[in-house]
XYZ file of C-alpha atoms in Angstrom:
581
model
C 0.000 0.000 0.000
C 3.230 2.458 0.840
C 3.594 1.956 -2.942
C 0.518 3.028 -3.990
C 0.447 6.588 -1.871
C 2.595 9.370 -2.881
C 4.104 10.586 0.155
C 4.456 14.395 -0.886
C 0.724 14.498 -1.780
C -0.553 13.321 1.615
C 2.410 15.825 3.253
C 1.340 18.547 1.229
C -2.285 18.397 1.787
C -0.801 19.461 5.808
C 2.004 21.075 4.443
C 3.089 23.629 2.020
C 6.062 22.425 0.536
C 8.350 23.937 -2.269
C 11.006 21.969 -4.641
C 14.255 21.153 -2.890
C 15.811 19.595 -5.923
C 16.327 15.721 -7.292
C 13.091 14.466 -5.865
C 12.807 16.337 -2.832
C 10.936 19.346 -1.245
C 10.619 21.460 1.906
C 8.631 23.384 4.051
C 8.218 24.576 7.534
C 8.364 21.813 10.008
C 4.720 20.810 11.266
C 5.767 19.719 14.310
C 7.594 22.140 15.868
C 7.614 26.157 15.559
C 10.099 27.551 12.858
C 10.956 30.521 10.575
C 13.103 28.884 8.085
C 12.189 25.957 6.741
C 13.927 22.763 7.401
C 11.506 19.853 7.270
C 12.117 17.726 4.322
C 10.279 15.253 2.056
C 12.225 12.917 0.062
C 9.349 11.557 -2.903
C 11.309 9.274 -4.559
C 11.973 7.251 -1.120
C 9.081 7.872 0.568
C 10.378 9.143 3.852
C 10.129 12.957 5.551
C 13.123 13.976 8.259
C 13.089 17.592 9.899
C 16.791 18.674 10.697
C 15.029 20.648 13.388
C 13.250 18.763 15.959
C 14.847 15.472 14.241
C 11.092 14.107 13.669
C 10.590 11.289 10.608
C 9.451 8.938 9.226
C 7.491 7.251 6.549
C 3.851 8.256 5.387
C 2.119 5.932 8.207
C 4.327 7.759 10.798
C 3.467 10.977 9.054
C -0.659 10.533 9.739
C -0.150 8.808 13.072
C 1.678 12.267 14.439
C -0.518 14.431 12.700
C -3.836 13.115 13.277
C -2.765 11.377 16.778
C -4.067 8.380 15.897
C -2.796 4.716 16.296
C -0.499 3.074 13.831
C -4.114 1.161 12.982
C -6.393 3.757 12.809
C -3.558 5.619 10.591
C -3.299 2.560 8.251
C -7.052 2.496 7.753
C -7.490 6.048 6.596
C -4.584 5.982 4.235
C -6.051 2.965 2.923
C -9.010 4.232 2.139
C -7.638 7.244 0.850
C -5.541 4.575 -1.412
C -8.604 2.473 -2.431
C -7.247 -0.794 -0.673
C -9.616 -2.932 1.240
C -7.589 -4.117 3.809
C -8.815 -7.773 5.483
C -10.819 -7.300 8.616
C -10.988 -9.026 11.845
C -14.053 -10.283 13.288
C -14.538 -7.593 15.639
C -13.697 -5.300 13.318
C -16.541 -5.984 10.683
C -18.959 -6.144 13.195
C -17.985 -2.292 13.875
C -18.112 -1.706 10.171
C -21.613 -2.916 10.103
C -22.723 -1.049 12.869
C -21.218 2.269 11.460
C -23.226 1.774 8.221
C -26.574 0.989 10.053
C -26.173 4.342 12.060
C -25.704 5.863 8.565
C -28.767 4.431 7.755
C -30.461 5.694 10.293
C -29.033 9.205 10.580
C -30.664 9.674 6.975
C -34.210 8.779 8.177
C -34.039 10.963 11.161
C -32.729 14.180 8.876
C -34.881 13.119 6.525
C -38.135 13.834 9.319
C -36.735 16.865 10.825
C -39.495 19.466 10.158
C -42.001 21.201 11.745
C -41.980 21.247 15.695
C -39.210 19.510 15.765
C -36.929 21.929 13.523
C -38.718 24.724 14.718
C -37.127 23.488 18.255
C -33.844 23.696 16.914
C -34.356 27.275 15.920
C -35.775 28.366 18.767
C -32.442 27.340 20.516
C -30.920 30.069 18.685
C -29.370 27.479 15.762
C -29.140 28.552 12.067
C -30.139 26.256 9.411
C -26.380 26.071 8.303
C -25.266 24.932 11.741
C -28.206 22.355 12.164
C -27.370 21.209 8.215
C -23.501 20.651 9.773
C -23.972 19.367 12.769
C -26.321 16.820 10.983
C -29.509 16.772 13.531
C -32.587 15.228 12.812
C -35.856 13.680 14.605
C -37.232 10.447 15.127
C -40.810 10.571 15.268
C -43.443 9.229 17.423
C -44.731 5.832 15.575
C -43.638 2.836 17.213
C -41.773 0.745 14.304
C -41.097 4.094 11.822
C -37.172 3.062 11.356
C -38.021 -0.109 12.019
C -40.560 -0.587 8.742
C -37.763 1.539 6.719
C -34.795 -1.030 7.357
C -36.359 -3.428 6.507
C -37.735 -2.281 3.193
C -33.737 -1.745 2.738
C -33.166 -5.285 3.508
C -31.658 -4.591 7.068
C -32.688 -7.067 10.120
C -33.955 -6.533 13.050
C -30.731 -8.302 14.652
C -28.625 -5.425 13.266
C -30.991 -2.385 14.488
C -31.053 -4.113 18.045
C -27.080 -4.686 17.990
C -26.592 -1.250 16.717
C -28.884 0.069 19.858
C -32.036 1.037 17.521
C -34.231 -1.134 18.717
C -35.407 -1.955 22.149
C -37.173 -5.431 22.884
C -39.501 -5.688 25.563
C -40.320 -8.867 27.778
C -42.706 -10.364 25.577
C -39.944 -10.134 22.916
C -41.808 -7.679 20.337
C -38.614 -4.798 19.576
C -39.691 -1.389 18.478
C -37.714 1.919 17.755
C -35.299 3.074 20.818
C -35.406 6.520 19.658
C -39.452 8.177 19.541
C -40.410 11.598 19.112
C -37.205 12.755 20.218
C -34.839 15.519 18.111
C -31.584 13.445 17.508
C -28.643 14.431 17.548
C -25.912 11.695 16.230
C -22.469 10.990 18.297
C -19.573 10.395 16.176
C -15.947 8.998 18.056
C -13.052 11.561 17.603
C -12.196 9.514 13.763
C -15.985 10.883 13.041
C -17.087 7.523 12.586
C -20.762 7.545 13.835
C -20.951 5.336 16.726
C -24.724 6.242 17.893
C -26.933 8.741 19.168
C -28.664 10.794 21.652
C -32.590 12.278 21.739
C -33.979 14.732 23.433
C -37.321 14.778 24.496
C -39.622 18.255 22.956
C -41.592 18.528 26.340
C -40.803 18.051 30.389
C -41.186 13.600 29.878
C -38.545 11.593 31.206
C -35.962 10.429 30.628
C -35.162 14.233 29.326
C -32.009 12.369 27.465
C -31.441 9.208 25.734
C -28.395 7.616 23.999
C -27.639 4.550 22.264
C -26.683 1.691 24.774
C -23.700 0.309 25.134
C -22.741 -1.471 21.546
C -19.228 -2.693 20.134
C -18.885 0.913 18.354
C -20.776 3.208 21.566
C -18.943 3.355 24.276
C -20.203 6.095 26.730
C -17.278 6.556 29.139
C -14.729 6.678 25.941
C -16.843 9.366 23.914
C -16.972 13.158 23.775
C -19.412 15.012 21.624
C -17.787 16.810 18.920
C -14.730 15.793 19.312
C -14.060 14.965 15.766
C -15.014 18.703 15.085
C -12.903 20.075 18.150
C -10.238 18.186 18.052
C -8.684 20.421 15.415
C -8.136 22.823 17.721
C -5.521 20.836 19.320
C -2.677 21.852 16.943
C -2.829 25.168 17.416
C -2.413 24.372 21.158
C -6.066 25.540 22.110
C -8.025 24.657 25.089
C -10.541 21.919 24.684
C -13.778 23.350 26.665
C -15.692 20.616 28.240
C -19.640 21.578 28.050
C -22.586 19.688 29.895
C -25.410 19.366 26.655
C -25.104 18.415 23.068
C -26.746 22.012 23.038
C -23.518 23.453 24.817
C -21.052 22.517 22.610
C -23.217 23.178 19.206
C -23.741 27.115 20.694
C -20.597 27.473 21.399
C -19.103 26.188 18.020
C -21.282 27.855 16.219
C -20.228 31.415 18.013
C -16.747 30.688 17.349
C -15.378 28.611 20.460
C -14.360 25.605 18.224
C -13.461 23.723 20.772
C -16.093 22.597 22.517
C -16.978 19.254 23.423
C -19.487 17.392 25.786
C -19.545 13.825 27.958
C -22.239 11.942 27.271
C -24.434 12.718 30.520
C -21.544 11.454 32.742
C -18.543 12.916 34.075
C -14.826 13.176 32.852
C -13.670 9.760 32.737
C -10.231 8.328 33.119
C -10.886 7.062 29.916
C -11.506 10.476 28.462
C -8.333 11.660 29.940
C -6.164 9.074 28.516
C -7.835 10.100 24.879
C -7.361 13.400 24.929
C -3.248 12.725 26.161
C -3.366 10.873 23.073
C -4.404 13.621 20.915
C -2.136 15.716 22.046
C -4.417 18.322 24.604
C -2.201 20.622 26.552
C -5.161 22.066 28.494
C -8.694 21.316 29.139
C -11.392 23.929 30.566
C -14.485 22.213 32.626
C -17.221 24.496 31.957
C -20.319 23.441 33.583
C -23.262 24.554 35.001
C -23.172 25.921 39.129
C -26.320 23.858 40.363
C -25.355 20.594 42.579
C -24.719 18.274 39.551
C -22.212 20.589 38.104
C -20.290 21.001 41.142
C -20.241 17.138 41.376
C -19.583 16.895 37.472
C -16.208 19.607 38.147
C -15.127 17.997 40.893
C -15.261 14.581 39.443
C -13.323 15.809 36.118
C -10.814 17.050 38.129
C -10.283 13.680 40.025
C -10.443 11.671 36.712
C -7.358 14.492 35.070
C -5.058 14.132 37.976
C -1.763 13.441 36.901
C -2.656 14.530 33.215
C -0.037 15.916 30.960
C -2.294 18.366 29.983
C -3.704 21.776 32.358
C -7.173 21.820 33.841
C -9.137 24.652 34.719
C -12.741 25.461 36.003
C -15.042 27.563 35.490
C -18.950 28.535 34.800
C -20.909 31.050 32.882
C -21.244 34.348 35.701
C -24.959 34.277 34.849
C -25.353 31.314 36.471
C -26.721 29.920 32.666
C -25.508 27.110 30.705
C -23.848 28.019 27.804
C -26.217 27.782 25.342
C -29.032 30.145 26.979
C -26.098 32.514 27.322
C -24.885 32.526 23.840
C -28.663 32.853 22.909
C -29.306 35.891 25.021
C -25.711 37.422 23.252
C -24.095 37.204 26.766
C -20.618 36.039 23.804
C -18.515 38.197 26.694
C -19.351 36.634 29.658
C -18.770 33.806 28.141
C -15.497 34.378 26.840
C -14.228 36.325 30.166
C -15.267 33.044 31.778
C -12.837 30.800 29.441
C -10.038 33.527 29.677
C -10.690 33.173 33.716
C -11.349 29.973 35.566
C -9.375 28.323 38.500
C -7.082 25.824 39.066
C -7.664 22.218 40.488
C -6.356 23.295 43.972
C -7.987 26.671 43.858
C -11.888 25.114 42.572
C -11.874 22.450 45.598
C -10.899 24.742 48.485
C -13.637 27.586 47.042
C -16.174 25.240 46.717
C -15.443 24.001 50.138
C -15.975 27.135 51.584
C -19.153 27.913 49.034
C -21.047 24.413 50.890
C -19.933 24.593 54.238
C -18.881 28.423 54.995
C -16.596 29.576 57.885
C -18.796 30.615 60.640
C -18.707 27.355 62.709
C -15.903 24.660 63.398
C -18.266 22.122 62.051
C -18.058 24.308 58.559
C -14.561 24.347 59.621
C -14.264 20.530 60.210
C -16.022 19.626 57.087
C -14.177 21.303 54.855
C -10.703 19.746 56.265
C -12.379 16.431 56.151
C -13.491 17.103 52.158
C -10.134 18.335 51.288
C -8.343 16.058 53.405
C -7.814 12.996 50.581
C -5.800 15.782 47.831
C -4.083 17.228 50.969
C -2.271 14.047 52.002
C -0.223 13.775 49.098
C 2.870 14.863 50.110
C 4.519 14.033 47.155
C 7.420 17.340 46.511
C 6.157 17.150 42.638
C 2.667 17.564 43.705
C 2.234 21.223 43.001
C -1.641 21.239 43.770
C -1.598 19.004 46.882
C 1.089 21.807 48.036
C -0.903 24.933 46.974
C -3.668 23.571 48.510
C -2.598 23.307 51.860
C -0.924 26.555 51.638
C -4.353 28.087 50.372
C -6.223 25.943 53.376
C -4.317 27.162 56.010
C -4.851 31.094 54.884
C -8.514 30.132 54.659
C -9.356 28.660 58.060
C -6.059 30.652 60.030
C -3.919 27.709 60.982
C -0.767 27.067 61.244
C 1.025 24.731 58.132
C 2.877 22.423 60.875
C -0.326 21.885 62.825
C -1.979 21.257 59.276
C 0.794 18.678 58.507
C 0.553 16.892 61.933
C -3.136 16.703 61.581
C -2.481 14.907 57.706
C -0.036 12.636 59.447
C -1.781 11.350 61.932
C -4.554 8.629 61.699
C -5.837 8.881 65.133
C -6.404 13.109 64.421
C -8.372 12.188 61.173
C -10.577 10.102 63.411
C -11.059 12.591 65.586
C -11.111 15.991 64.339
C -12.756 17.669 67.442
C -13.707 21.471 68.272
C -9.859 20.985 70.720
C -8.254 20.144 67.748
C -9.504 22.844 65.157
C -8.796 25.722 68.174
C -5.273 23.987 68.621
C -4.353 24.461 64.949
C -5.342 27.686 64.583
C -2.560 30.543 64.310
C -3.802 32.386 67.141
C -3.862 29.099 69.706
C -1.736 26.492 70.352
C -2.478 26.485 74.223
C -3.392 22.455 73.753
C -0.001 22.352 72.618
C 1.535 24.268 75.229
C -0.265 21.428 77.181
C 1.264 18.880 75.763
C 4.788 20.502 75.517
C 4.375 21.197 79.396
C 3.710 17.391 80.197
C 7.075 16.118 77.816
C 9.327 18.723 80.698
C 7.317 16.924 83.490
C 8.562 13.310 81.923
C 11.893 14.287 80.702
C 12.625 14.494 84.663
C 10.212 11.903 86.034
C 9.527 9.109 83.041
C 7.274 7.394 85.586
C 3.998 9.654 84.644
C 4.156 7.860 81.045
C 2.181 4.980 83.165
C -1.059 7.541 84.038
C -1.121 8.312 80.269
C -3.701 6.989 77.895
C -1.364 5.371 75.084
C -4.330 5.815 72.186
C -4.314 9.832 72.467
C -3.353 11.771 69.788
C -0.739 14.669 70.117
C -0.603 17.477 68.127
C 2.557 19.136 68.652
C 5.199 16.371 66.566
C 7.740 16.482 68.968
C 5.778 14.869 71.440
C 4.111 12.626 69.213
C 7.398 11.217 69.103
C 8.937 11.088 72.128
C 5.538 9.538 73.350
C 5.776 6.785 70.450
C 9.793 6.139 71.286
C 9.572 6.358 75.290
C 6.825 3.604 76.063
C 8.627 1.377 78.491
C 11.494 3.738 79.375
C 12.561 4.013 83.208
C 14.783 7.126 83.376
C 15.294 10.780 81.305
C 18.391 8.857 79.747
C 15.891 5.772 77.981
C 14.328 8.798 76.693
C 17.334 10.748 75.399
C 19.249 7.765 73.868
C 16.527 7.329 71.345
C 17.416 10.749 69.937
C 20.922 10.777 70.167
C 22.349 12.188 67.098
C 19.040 13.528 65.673
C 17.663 16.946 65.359
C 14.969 15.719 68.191
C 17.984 15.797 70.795
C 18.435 19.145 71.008
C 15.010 20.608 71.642
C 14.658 17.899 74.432
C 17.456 19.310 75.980
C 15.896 22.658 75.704
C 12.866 21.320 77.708
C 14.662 19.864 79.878
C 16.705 23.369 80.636
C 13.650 25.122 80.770
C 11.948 22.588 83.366
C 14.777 23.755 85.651
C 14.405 27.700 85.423
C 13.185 27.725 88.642
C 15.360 30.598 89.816
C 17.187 30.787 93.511
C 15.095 29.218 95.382
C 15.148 27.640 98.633
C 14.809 23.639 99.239
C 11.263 23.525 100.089
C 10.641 26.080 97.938
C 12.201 24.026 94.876
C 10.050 20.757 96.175
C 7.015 23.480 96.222
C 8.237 24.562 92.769
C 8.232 20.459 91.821
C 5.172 20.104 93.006
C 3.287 22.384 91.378
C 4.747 21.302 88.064
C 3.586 17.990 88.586
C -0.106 19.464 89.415
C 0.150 21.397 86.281
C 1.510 17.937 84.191
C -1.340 15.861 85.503
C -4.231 19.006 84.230
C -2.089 18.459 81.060
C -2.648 14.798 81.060
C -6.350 15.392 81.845
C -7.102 18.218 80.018
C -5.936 16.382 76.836
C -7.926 13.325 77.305
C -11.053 15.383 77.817
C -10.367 16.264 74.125
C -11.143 12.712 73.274
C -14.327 12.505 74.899
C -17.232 10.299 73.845
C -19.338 13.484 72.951
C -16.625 14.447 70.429
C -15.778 11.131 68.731
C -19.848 10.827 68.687
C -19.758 13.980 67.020
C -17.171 12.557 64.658
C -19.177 9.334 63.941
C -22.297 11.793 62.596
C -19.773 13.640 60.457
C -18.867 10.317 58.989
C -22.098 9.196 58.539
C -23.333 12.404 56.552
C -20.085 11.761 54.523
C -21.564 8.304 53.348
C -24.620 9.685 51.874
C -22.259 11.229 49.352
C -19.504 9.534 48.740
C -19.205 7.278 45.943
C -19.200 3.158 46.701
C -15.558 2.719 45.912
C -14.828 4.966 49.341
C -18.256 4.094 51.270
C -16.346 1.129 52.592
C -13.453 2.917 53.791
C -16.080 5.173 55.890
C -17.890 2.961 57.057
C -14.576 0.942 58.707
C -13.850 4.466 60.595
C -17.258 4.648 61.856
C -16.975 1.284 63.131
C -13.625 2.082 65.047
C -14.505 5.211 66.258
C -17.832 3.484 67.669
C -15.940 0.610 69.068
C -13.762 3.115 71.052
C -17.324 5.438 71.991
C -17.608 1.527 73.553
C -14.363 1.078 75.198
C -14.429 4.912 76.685
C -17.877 4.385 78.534
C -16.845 0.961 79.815
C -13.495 2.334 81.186
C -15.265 5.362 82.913
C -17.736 2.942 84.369
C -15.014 0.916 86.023
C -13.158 4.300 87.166
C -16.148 5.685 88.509
């Protein structure tokens, strides 16, 4: 087939390209930026080499990089462009078949697109030139319409139901999927048309319908209008990522070319691995502010992570979708909104604040707890995870260490009580003074670690360590040897000098002196554990719970194993008060 394609006609339908002499010619490289031209084509021997960027290859290599497609897909379109009919797999003439039956069916529903159905179209703002190019049609109400037409063109019911035209019910009589519903057709990013979805022309349900899941439809792998969009791509554009089929065909037809739209599901990891594929360096989410777009953002923005392309959110001011706006000539608000729009960090922590607000600790406490799984990442390349605790900690006025230490600790997760939020704040720290009063009072008599409760959870570091490394010790010297050599060492030995600033005192003043410190050591001790009471973890356990409702099943059993602990230790606290009381 490399025989039968003339590699400087395929270049030059991408390229323009002058004569370089004895077979060859040049132009500016496609793949890279340039003044002077230095990509080459060499006709005779079928190859292209840039002396730039050092890309080549032959014409397959060519159309693969241009068109970001697979060595497959690449070998398909040339041959067609060839005339070859290459030999096809099983799997791969079932697709075939289903690609001409949606043909088939896309002309009968243009073919019925009049009246109130057009007259829909148009009075969603659509010209007859965009509704001609974006090929939409309507499937009217009759039961077996398409049906009856297939089969007067000598297709089967079998390939209508495989292509997701037909539904059968449980008596086994099939009947048209698609009825009295404006249509618009879904094509995969090759524009090979893969199925459909309908729209209802009053307030029935289901508003939306698409094609079920087929060999050539597959929802979580398909964006609307990518095949027009994706063009966009090699000028480095922004994809814009739209809610409705209406979304993306307003905001083509005003001029933002590339729009596209999931098909009535969020941003897949599917999706993202596509559009890395075709060569997207940054991809706006631009949906609607009610709850199912902030769910649809937020979703999109956990399916990107890691993405070698830039994400940003955003929404139409208005509070509109797109296409209302566009049809009420709001074209600037609309375009200040794609210029705008926030990063991944930036969109969480906002609409954090937006649901829960800053007025109480619980708004406080639910908003660490939301943020909490993108915040543990402590990961040095993990720009977002890092801006986002920076950005936290300016929003709720607490200090990054106490932030950390909270992150770091399982037993604080657990238990993020009213004590704990006050703790980390900038303007606090007296729990910590607390605790940092207590490690003086053991650095001189280890003995007290026996009246301590070993589940509680510090919150200044330092003592979260000691108190892990000194269980079992029997003198100030157990203690220190654990730290020799380490950074630890030194601000123990700073307690420890500060434990003794007692001044010139007399002997029984001294023992009054110890005394006191012990009384003040043992209010530590109980003025900590108070912090784990059974009102807070209970109100810890209702956080949970309300946390359950929401979260998707993947993490519901992850939340419900923390409820069960912290309700096990609700448990374990009454029984040990009963027996000290």
């Amino acid at each position: 087939m490399r025989d039968q394609l003339n590699i400087a006609d395929v270049i030059g339908e991408y390229v323009s390209l002058s004569p370089a002499g004895r077979g060859r010619l040049k132009g500016l490289c496609p793949f890279h930026k340039e003044k002077s031209p230095s990509f080459h084509v060499d006709a005779e021997q079928g190859y292209y080499h840039c002396f730039g960027c050092k890309a080549g290859g032959d014409v397959f290599k060519f159309v693969q990089e241009m068109e970001h497609l697979s060595f497959g897909d690449a070998l398909r379109k040339l041959a067609e462009r060839a005339g070859v009919q290459l030999e096809q797999k099983y799997g791969e003439r079932v697709s075939r078949d289903l690609y001409d039956v949606n043909d088939f069916a896309l002309s009968y529903f243009r073919e019925h697109l009049t009246g109130t159905a057009l007259a829909y179209f148009q009075g969603r703002g659509l010209t007859d030139a965009v509704i001609q190019e974006f090929e939409l049609g309507y499937a009217p109400g009759g039961w077996d319409g398409l049906l009856q037409r297939a089969r007067a063109h000598g297709l089967s019911e079998r390939q209508l139901l495989d292509a997701g035209l037909l539904t059968q019910n449980e008596q086994g009589r099939v009947y048209d999927r698609f009825r009295d519903r404006v249509m618009f057709p879904i094509r995969d990013h090759l524009g090979r048309l893969v199925g459909f979805g309908g729209r209802v022309l009053d307030d029935s349900k289901p508003k939306y319908l698409n094609t079920p899941e087929t060999d050539a439809f597959k929802k979580g792998e398909l964006l609307y209008g990518l095949h027009r969009a994706r063009n966009v791509l090699k000028d480095g554009q922004p994809l814009i990522v739209a809610e409705g089929y209406m979304d993306v065909i307003a905001l083509q037809q005003h001029g933002f070319a590339g729009a596209v739209a999931s098909l009535g599901t969020a941003l897949t990891a599917e999706h993202a691995t596509l559009l890395e594929r075709l060569g997207a360096r940054e991809l706006v989410l631009m949906f609607d502010r009610d709850e199912a777009g902030l769910k649809a953002t937020l979703s999109g923005l956990d399916q990107t992570l890691g993405a070698r392309f830039q994400v940003r959110a955003t929404s139409v001011p208005s509070g509109k979708d797109p296409a209302d706006a566009l049809r009420e000539g709001d074209t600037a608000s609309i375009q200040r909104a794609l210029s705008g729009g926030l990063d991944e960090s930036t969109y969480r922590v906002q609409a954090a604040r937006d649901r829960y607000g800053l007025d109480t600790r619980d708004g406080k406490r639910r908003i660490l707890m939301e943020l909490l799984p993108r915040m543990q990442n402590l990961d040095p390349l993990d720009d977002g995870a890092e801006k986002m605790r920076t950005q936290v900690c300016e929003l709720l006025d607490i200090r990054p260490q106490a932030l950390l230490d909270w992150i770091g600790s399982k037993a604080k997760r657990r238990t993020l009580t009213d004590t704990h939020i006050a703790g980390m704040s900038r303007g606090g720290g007296q729990e910590e003074d607390r605790e940092l009063a207590l490690l003086r009072q053991l650095l001189v008599d280890p003995r007290l670690l026996a009246k301590l409760d070993g589940t509680l959870g510090w919150r200044n570091e330092l003592v979260r360590k000691v108190m892990l490394a000194a269980q079992g010790a029997q003198s100030t010297d157990d203690i220190m040897s654990v730290f020799r050599g380490q950074p630890e060492e030194s601000q123990l030995i700073r307690l420890m000098f500060e434990n003794t600033q007692s001044g010139n005192i007399s002997r029984a003043g001294h023992e009054e002196y110890e005394a006191k410190q012990q009384t003040y050591a043992a209010a530590a001790v109980d003025d900590i554990q108070v912090g784990l009471s059974i009102e807070s973890l209970r109100s810890e356990v209702q956080l949970l719970k309300s946390q359950l409702l929401e979260a998707p099943p993947p993490q519901q059993a992850g939340i419900l194993r923390q409820i069960t602990e912290l309700q096990r230790a609700i448990e374990a606290e009454k029984r040990a008060r009963a027996h000290g009381a």
